[in-house]
PDB file of C-alpha atoms in Angstrom:
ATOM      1  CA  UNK A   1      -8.044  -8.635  18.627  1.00  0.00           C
ATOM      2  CA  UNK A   2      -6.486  -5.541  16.647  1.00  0.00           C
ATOM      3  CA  UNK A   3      -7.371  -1.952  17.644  1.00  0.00           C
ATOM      4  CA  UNK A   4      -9.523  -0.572  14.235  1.00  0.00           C
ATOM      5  CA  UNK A   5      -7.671   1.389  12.050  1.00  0.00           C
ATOM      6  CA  UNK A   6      -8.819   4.163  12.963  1.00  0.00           C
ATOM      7  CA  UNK A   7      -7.463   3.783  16.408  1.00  0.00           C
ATOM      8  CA  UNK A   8      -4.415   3.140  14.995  1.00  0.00           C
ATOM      9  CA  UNK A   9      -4.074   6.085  13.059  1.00  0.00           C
ATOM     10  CA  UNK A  10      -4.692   7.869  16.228  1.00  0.00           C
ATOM     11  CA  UNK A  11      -2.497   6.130  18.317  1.00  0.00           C
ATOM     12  CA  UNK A  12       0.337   6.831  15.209  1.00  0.00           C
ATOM     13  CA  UNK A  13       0.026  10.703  15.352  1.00  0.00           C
ATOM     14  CA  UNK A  14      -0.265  11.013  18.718  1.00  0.00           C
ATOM     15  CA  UNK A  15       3.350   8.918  18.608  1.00  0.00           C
ATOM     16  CA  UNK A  16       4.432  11.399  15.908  1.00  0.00           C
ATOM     17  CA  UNK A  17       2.998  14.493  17.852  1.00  0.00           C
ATOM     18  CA  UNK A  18       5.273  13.666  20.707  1.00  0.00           C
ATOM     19  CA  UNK A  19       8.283  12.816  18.608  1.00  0.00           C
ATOM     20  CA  UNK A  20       8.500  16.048  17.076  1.00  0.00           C
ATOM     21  CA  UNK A  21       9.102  17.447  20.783  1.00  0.00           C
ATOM     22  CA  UNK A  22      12.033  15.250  21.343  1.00  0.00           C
ATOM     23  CA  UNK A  23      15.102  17.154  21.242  1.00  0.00           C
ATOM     24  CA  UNK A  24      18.228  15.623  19.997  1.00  0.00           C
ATOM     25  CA  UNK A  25      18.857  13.427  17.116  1.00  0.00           C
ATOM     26  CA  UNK A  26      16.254  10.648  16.486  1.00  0.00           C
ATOM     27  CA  UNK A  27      15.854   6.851  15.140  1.00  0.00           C
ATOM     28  CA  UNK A  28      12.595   5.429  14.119  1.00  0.00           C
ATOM     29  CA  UNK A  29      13.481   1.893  14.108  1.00  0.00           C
ATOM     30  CA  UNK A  30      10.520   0.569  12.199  1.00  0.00           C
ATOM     31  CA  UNK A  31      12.658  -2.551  11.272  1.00  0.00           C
ATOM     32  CA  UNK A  32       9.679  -5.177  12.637  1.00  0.00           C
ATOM     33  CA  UNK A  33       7.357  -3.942  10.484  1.00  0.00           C
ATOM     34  CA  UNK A  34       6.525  -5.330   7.702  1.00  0.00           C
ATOM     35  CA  UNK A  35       3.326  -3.960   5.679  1.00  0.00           C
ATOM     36  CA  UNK A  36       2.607   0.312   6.262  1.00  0.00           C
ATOM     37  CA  UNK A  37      -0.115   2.063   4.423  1.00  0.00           C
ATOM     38  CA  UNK A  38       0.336   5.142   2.029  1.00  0.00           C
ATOM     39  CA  UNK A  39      -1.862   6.688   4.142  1.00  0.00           C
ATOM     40  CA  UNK A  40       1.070   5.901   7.484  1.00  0.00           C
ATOM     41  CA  UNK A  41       4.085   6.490   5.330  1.00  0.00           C
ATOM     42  CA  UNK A  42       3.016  10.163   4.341  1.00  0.00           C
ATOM     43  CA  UNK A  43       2.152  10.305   7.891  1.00  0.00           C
ATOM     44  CA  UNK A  44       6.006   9.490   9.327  1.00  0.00           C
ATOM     45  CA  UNK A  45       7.189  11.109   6.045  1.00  0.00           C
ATOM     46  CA  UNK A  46       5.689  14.476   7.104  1.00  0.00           C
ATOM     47  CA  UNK A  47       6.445  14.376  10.484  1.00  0.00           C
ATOM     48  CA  UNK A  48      10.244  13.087   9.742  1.00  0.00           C
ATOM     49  CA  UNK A  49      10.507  16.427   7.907  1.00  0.00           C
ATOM     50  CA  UNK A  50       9.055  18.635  10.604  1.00  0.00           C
ATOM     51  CA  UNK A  51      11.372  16.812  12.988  1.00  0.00           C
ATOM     52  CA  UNK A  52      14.360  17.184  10.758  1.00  0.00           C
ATOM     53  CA  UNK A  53      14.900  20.857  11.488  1.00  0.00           C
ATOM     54  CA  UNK A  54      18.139  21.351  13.165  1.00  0.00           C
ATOM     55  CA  UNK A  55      18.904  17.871  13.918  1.00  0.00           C
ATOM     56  CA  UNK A  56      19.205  14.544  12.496  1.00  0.00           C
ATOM     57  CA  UNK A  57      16.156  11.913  11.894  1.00  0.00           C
ATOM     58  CA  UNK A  58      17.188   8.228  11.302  1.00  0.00           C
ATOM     59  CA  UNK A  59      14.351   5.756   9.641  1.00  0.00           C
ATOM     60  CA  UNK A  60      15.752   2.369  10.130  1.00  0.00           C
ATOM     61  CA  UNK A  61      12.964   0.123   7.935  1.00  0.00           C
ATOM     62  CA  UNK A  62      13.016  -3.126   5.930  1.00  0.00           C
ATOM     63  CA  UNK A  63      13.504  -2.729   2.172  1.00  0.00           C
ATOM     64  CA  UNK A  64       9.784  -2.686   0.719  1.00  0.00           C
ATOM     65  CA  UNK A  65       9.017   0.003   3.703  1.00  0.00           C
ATOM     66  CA  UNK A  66      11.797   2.131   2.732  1.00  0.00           C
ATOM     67  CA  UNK A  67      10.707   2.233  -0.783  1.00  0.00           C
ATOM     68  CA  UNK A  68       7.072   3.917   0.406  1.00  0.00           C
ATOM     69  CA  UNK A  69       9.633   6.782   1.456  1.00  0.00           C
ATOM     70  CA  UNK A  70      11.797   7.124  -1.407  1.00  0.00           C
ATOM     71  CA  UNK A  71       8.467   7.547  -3.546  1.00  0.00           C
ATOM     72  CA  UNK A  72       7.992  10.251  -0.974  1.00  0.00           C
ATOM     73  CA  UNK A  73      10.724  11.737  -1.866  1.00  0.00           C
ATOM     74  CA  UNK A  74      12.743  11.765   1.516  1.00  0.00           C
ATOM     75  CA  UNK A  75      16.025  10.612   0.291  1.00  0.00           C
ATOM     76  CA  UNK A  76      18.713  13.445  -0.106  1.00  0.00           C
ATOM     77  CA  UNK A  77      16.569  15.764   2.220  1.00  0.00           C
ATOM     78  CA  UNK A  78      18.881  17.445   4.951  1.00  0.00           C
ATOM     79  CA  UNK A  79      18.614  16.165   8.373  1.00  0.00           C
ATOM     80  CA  UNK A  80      17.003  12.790   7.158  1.00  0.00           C
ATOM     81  CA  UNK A  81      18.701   9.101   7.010  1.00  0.00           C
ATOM     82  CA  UNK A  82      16.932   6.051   5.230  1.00  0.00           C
ATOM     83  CA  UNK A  83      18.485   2.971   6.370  1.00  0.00           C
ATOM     84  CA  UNK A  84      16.937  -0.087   5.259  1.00  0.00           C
ATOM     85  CA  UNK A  85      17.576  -3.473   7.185  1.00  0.00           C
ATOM     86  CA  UNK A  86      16.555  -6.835   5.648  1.00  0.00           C
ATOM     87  CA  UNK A  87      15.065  -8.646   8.723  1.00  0.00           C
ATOM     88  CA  UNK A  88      14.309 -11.587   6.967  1.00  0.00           C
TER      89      UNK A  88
ATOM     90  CA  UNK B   1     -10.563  -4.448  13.012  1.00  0.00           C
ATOM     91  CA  UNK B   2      -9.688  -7.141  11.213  1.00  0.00           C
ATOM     92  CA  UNK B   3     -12.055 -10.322  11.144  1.00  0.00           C
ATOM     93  CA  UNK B   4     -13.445 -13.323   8.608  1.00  0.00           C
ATOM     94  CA  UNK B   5     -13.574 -12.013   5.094  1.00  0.00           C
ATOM     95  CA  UNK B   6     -17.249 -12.335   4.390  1.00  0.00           C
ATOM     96  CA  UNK B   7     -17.080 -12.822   0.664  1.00  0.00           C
ATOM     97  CA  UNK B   8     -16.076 -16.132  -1.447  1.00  0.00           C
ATOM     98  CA  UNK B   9     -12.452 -17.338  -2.090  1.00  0.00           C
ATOM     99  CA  UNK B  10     -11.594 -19.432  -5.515  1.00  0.00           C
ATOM    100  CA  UNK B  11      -8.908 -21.641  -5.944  1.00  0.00           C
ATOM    101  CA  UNK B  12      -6.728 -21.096  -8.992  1.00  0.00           C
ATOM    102  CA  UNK B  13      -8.178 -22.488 -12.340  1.00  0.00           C
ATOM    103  CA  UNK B  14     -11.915 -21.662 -11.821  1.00  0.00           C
ATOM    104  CA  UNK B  15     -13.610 -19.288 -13.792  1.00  0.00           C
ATOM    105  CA  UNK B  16     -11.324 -18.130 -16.865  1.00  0.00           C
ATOM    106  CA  UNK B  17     -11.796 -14.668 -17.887  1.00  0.00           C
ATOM    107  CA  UNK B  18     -10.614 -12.114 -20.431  1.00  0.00           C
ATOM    108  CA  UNK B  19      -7.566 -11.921 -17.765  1.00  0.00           C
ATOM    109  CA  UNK B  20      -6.573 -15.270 -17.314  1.00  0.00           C
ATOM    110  CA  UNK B  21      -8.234 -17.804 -14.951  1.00  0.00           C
ATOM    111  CA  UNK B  22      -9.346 -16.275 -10.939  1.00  0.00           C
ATOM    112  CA  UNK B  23      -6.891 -16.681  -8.878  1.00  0.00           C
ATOM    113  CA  UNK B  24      -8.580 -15.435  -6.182  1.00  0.00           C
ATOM    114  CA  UNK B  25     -12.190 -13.876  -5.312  1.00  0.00           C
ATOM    115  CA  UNK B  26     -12.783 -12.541  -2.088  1.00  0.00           C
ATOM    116  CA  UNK B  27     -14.922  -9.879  -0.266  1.00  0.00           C
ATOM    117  CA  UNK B  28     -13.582  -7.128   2.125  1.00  0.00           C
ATOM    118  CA  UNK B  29     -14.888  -4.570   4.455  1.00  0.00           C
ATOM    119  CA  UNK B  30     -13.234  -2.234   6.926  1.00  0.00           C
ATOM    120  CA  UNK B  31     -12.102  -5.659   9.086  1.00  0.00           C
ATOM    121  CA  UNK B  32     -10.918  -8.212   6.746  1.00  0.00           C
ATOM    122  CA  UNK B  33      -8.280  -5.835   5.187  1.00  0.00           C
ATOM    123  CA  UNK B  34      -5.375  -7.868   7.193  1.00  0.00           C
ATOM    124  CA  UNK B  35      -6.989 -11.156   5.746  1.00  0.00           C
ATOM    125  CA  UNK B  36      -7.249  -9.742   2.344  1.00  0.00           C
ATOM    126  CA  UNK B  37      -3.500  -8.578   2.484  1.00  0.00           C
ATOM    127  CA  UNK B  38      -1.999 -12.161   3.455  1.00  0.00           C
ATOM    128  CA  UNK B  39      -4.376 -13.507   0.882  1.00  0.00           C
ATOM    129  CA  UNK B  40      -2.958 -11.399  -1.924  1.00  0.00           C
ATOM    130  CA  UNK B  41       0.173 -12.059  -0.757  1.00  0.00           C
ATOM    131  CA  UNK B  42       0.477 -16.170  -0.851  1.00  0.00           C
ATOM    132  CA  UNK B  43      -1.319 -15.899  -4.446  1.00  0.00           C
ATOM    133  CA  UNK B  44       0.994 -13.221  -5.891  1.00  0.00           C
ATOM    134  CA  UNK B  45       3.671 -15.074  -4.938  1.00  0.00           C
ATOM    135  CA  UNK B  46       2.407 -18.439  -6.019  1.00  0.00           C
ATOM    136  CA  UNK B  47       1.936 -16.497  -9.781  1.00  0.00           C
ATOM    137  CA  UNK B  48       5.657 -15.725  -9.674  1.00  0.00           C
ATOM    138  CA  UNK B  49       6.004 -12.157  -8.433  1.00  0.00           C
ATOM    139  CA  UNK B  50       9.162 -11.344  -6.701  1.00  0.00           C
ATOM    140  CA  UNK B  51       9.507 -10.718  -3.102  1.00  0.00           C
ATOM    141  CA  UNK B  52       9.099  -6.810  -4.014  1.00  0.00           C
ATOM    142  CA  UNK B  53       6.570  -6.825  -6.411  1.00  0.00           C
ATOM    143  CA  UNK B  54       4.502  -9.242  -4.509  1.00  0.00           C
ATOM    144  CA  UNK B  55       5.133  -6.370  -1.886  1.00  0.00           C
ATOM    145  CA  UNK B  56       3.832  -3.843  -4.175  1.00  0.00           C
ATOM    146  CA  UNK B  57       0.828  -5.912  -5.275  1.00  0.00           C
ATOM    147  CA  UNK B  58       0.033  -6.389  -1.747  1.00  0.00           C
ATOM    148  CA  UNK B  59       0.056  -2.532  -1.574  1.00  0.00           C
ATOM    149  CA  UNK B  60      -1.897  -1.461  -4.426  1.00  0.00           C
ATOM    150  CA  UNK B  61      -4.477  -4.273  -3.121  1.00  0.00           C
ATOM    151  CA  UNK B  62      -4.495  -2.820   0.173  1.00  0.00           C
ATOM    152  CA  UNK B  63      -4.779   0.951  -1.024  1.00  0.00           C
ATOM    153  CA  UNK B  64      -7.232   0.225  -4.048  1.00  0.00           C
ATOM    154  CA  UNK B  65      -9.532  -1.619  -0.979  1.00  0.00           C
ATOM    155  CA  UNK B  66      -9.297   0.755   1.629  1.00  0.00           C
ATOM    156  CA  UNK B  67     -10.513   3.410  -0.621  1.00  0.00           C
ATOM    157  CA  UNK B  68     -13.152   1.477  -1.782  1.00  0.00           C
ATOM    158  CA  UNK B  69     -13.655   1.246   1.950  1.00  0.00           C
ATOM    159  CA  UNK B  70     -13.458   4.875   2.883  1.00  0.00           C
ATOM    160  CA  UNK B  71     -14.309   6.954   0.500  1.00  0.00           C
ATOM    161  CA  UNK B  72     -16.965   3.703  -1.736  1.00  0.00           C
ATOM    162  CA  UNK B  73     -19.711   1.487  -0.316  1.00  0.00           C
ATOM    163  CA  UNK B  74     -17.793   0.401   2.585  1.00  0.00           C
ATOM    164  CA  UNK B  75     -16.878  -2.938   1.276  1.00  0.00           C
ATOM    165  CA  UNK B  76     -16.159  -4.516  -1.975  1.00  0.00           C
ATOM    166  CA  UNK B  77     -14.956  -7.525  -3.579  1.00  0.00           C
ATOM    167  CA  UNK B  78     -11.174  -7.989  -4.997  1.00  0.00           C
ATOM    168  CA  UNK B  79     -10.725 -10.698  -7.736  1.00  0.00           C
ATOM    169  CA  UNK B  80      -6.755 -11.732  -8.542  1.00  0.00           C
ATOM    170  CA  UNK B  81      -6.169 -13.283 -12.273  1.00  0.00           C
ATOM    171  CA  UNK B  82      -2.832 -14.032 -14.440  1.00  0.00           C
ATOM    172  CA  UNK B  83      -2.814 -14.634 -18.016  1.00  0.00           C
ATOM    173  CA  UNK B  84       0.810 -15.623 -17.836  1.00  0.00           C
ATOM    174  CA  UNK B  85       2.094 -12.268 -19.022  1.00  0.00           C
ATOM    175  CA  UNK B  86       0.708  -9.878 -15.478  1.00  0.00           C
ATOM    176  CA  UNK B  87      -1.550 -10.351 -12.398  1.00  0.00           C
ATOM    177  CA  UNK B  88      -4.529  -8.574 -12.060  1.00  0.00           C
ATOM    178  CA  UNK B  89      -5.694  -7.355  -9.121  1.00  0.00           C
ATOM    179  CA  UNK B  90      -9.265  -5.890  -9.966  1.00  0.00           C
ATOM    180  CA  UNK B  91     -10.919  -4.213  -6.946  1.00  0.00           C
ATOM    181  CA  UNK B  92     -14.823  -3.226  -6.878  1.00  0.00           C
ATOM    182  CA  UNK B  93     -17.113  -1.456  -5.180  1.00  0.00           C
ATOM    183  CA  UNK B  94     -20.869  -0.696  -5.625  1.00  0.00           C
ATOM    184  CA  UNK B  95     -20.739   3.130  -4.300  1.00  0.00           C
ATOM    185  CA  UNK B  96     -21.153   5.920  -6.228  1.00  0.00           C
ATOM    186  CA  UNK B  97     -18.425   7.670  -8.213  1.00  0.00           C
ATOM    187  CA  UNK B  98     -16.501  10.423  -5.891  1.00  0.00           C
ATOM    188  CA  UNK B  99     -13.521  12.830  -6.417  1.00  0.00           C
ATOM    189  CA  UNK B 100     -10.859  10.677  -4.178  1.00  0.00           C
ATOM    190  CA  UNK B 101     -11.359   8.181  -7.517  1.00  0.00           C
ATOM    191  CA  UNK B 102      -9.821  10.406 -10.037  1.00  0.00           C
ATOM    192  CA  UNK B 103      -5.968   9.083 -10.646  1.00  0.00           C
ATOM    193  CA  UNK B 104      -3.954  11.487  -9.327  1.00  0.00           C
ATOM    194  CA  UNK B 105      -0.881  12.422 -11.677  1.00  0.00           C
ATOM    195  CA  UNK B 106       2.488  14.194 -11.330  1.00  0.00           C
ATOM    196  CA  UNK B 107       5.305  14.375  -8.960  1.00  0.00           C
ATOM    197  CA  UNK B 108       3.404  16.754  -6.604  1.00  0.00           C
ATOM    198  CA  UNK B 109       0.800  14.217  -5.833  1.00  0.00           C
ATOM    199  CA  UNK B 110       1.898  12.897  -2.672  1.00  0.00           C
ATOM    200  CA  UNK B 111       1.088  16.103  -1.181  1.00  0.00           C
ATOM    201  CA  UNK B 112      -2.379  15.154  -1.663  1.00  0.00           C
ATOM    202  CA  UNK B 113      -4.218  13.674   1.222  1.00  0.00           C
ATOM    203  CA  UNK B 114      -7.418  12.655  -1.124  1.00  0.00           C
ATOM    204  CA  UNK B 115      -6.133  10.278  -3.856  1.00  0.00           C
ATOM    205  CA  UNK B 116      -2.673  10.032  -2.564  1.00  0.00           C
ATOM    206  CA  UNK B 117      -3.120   5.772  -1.466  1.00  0.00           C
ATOM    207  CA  UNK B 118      -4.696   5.476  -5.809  1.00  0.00           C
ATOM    208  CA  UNK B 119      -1.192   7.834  -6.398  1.00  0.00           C
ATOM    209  CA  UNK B 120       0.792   5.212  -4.717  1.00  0.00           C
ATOM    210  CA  UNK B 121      -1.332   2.012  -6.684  1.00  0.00           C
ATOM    211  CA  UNK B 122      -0.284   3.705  -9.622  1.00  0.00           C
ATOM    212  CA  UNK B 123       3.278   4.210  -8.844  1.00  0.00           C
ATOM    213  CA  UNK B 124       3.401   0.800  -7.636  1.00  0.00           C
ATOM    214  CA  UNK B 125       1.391  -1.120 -10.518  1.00  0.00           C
ATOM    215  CA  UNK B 126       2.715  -1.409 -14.118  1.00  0.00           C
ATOM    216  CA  UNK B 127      -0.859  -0.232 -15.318  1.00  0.00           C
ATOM    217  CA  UNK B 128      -4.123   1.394 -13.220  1.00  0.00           C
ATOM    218  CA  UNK B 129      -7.385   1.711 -14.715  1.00  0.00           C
ATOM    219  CA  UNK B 130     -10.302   3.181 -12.554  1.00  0.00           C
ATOM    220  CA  UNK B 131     -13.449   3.042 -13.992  1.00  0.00           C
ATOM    221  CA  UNK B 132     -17.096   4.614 -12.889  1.00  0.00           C
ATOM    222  CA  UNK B 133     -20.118   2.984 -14.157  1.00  0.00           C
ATOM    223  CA  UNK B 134     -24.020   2.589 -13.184  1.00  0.00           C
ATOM    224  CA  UNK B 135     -23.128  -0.256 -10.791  1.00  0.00           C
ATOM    225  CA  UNK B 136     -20.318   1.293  -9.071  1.00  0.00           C
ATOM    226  CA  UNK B 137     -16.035   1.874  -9.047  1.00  0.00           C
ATOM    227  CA  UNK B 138     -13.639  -0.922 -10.510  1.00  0.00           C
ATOM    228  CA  UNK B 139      -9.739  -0.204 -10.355  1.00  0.00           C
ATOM    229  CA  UNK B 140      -8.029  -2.426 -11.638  1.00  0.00           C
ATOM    230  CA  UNK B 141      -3.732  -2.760 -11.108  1.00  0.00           C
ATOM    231  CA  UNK B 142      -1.189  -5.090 -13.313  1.00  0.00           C
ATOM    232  CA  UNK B 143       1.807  -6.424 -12.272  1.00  0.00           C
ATOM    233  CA  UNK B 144       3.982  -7.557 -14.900  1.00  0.00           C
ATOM    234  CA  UNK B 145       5.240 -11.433 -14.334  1.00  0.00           C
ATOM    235  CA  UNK B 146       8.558 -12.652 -15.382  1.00  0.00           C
ATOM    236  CA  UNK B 147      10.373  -9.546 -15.311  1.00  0.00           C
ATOM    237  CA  UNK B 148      11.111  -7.990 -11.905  1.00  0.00           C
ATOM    238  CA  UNK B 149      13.033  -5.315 -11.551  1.00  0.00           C
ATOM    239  CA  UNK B 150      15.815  -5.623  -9.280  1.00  0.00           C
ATOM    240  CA  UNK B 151      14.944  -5.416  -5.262  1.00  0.00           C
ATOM    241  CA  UNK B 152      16.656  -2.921  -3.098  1.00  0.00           C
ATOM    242  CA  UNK B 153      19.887  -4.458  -1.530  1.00  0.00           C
ATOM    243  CA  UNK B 154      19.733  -4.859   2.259  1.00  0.00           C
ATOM    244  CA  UNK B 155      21.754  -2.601   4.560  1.00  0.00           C
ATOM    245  CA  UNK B 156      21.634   0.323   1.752  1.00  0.00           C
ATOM    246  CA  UNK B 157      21.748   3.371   3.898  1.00  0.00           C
ATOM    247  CA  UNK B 158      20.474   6.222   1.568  1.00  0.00           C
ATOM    248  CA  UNK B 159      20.927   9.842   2.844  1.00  0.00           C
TER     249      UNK B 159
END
């Protein structure tokens, strides 16, 4: 049975929350996944910018999930790499 | 969690309305969200939506529930219809009108926690209508059919 959603939110900060203490350049291979929420995507969108700073932060994501962070506006931001993958 | 819709689920060609004949009818609450996506899915597809757009549709489906979900009554009932020209995805809810309903506009709007999944519907959806009555919230999302635009190529690497 799948946690609730709100467990999963949860779960996804406290994932982001440690990411942004990494040091060194970073991929977020999200390549498996294949439905994220708005409500997600501005979540990795905001924390791929705070992790950005003075390094660089790959997303690795199929096509439909890169899209949620193009409309974010993530492309062409320093330190940040969309890569889509078509997994299927 | 994600369990057994609890609502009813049409076959295509029952009930014709002013959008076409139902596609699909089906209640959600906070754990039938999964089941509502993959639902969405097979019949967006099955009306001729690209892979993307059915994509999308699934999206705006998704978002336009979950608020009803959050911020609404807790649950409410999608219906899907195509008239041949776009597909319909018409979410409802029987809560009372709130501020997370109003469409957000503009380029800044992602910044918005409140509104921001109805921002994304909107982007997503080649019309959104959200209207308050008496009886509760209706959004409503059209995809057009026939006319996709093209999908993202894979391995693009944008930086």
């Amino acid at each position: 049975m799948a946690a609730d959603a709100s467990t999963q939110i949860t779960e996804l900060a406290l994932a982001l929350a440690g990411a942004v203490r990494l040091e060194g350049d970073l991929m977020v291979n999200m390549t498996s996944l294949a439905f994220i929420d708005a409500r997600c995507t501005l979540m990795i969108a905001d924390a791929a910018r705070a992790m950005a700073a003075g390094r660089l932060v790959t997303l690795c994501c199929l096509a439909e999930v890169a899209a949620g962070f193009v409309r974010l506006g993530l492309t062409g931001m320093p330190g940040i790499r969309l890569v889509t993958a078509d997994g299927r | 969690m994600d369990g057994e819709p609890s609502g009813t689920l049409r076959r295509a060609g029952e009930g014709a309305g002013p959008f076409g004949p139902a596609l699909l009818e089906q209640d959600f609450d906070s754990g039938s969200l999964y089941l509502l996506r993959a639902a969405v899915a097979a019949h967006a597809a099955a009306a001729g939506l690209s892979h993307s757009r059915v994509y999308d549709a699934v999206l705006a489906a998704h978002e336009l529930a979950a608020n009803a979900v959050r911020h609404g009554a807790g649950r409410g009932r999608l219906l899907l219809r195509a008239d041949g020209r776009f597909l319909y995805c018409q979410v409802s809810d029987d809560g009372p009108a709130r501020s997370g309903d109003q469409q957000p506009t503009g380029a800044a709007a992602w910044r918005r926690e409140q509104g921001h999944g109805l921002w994304v519907a909107g982007e997503v959806a080649d019309r959104l209508s959200i209207d308050h009555g008496p009886a509760g919230t209706t959004a409503m999302a059209a995809f057009a059919l026939g006319s996709p635009p093209a999908p993202a190529q894979p391995g693009t690497e944008h930086q």
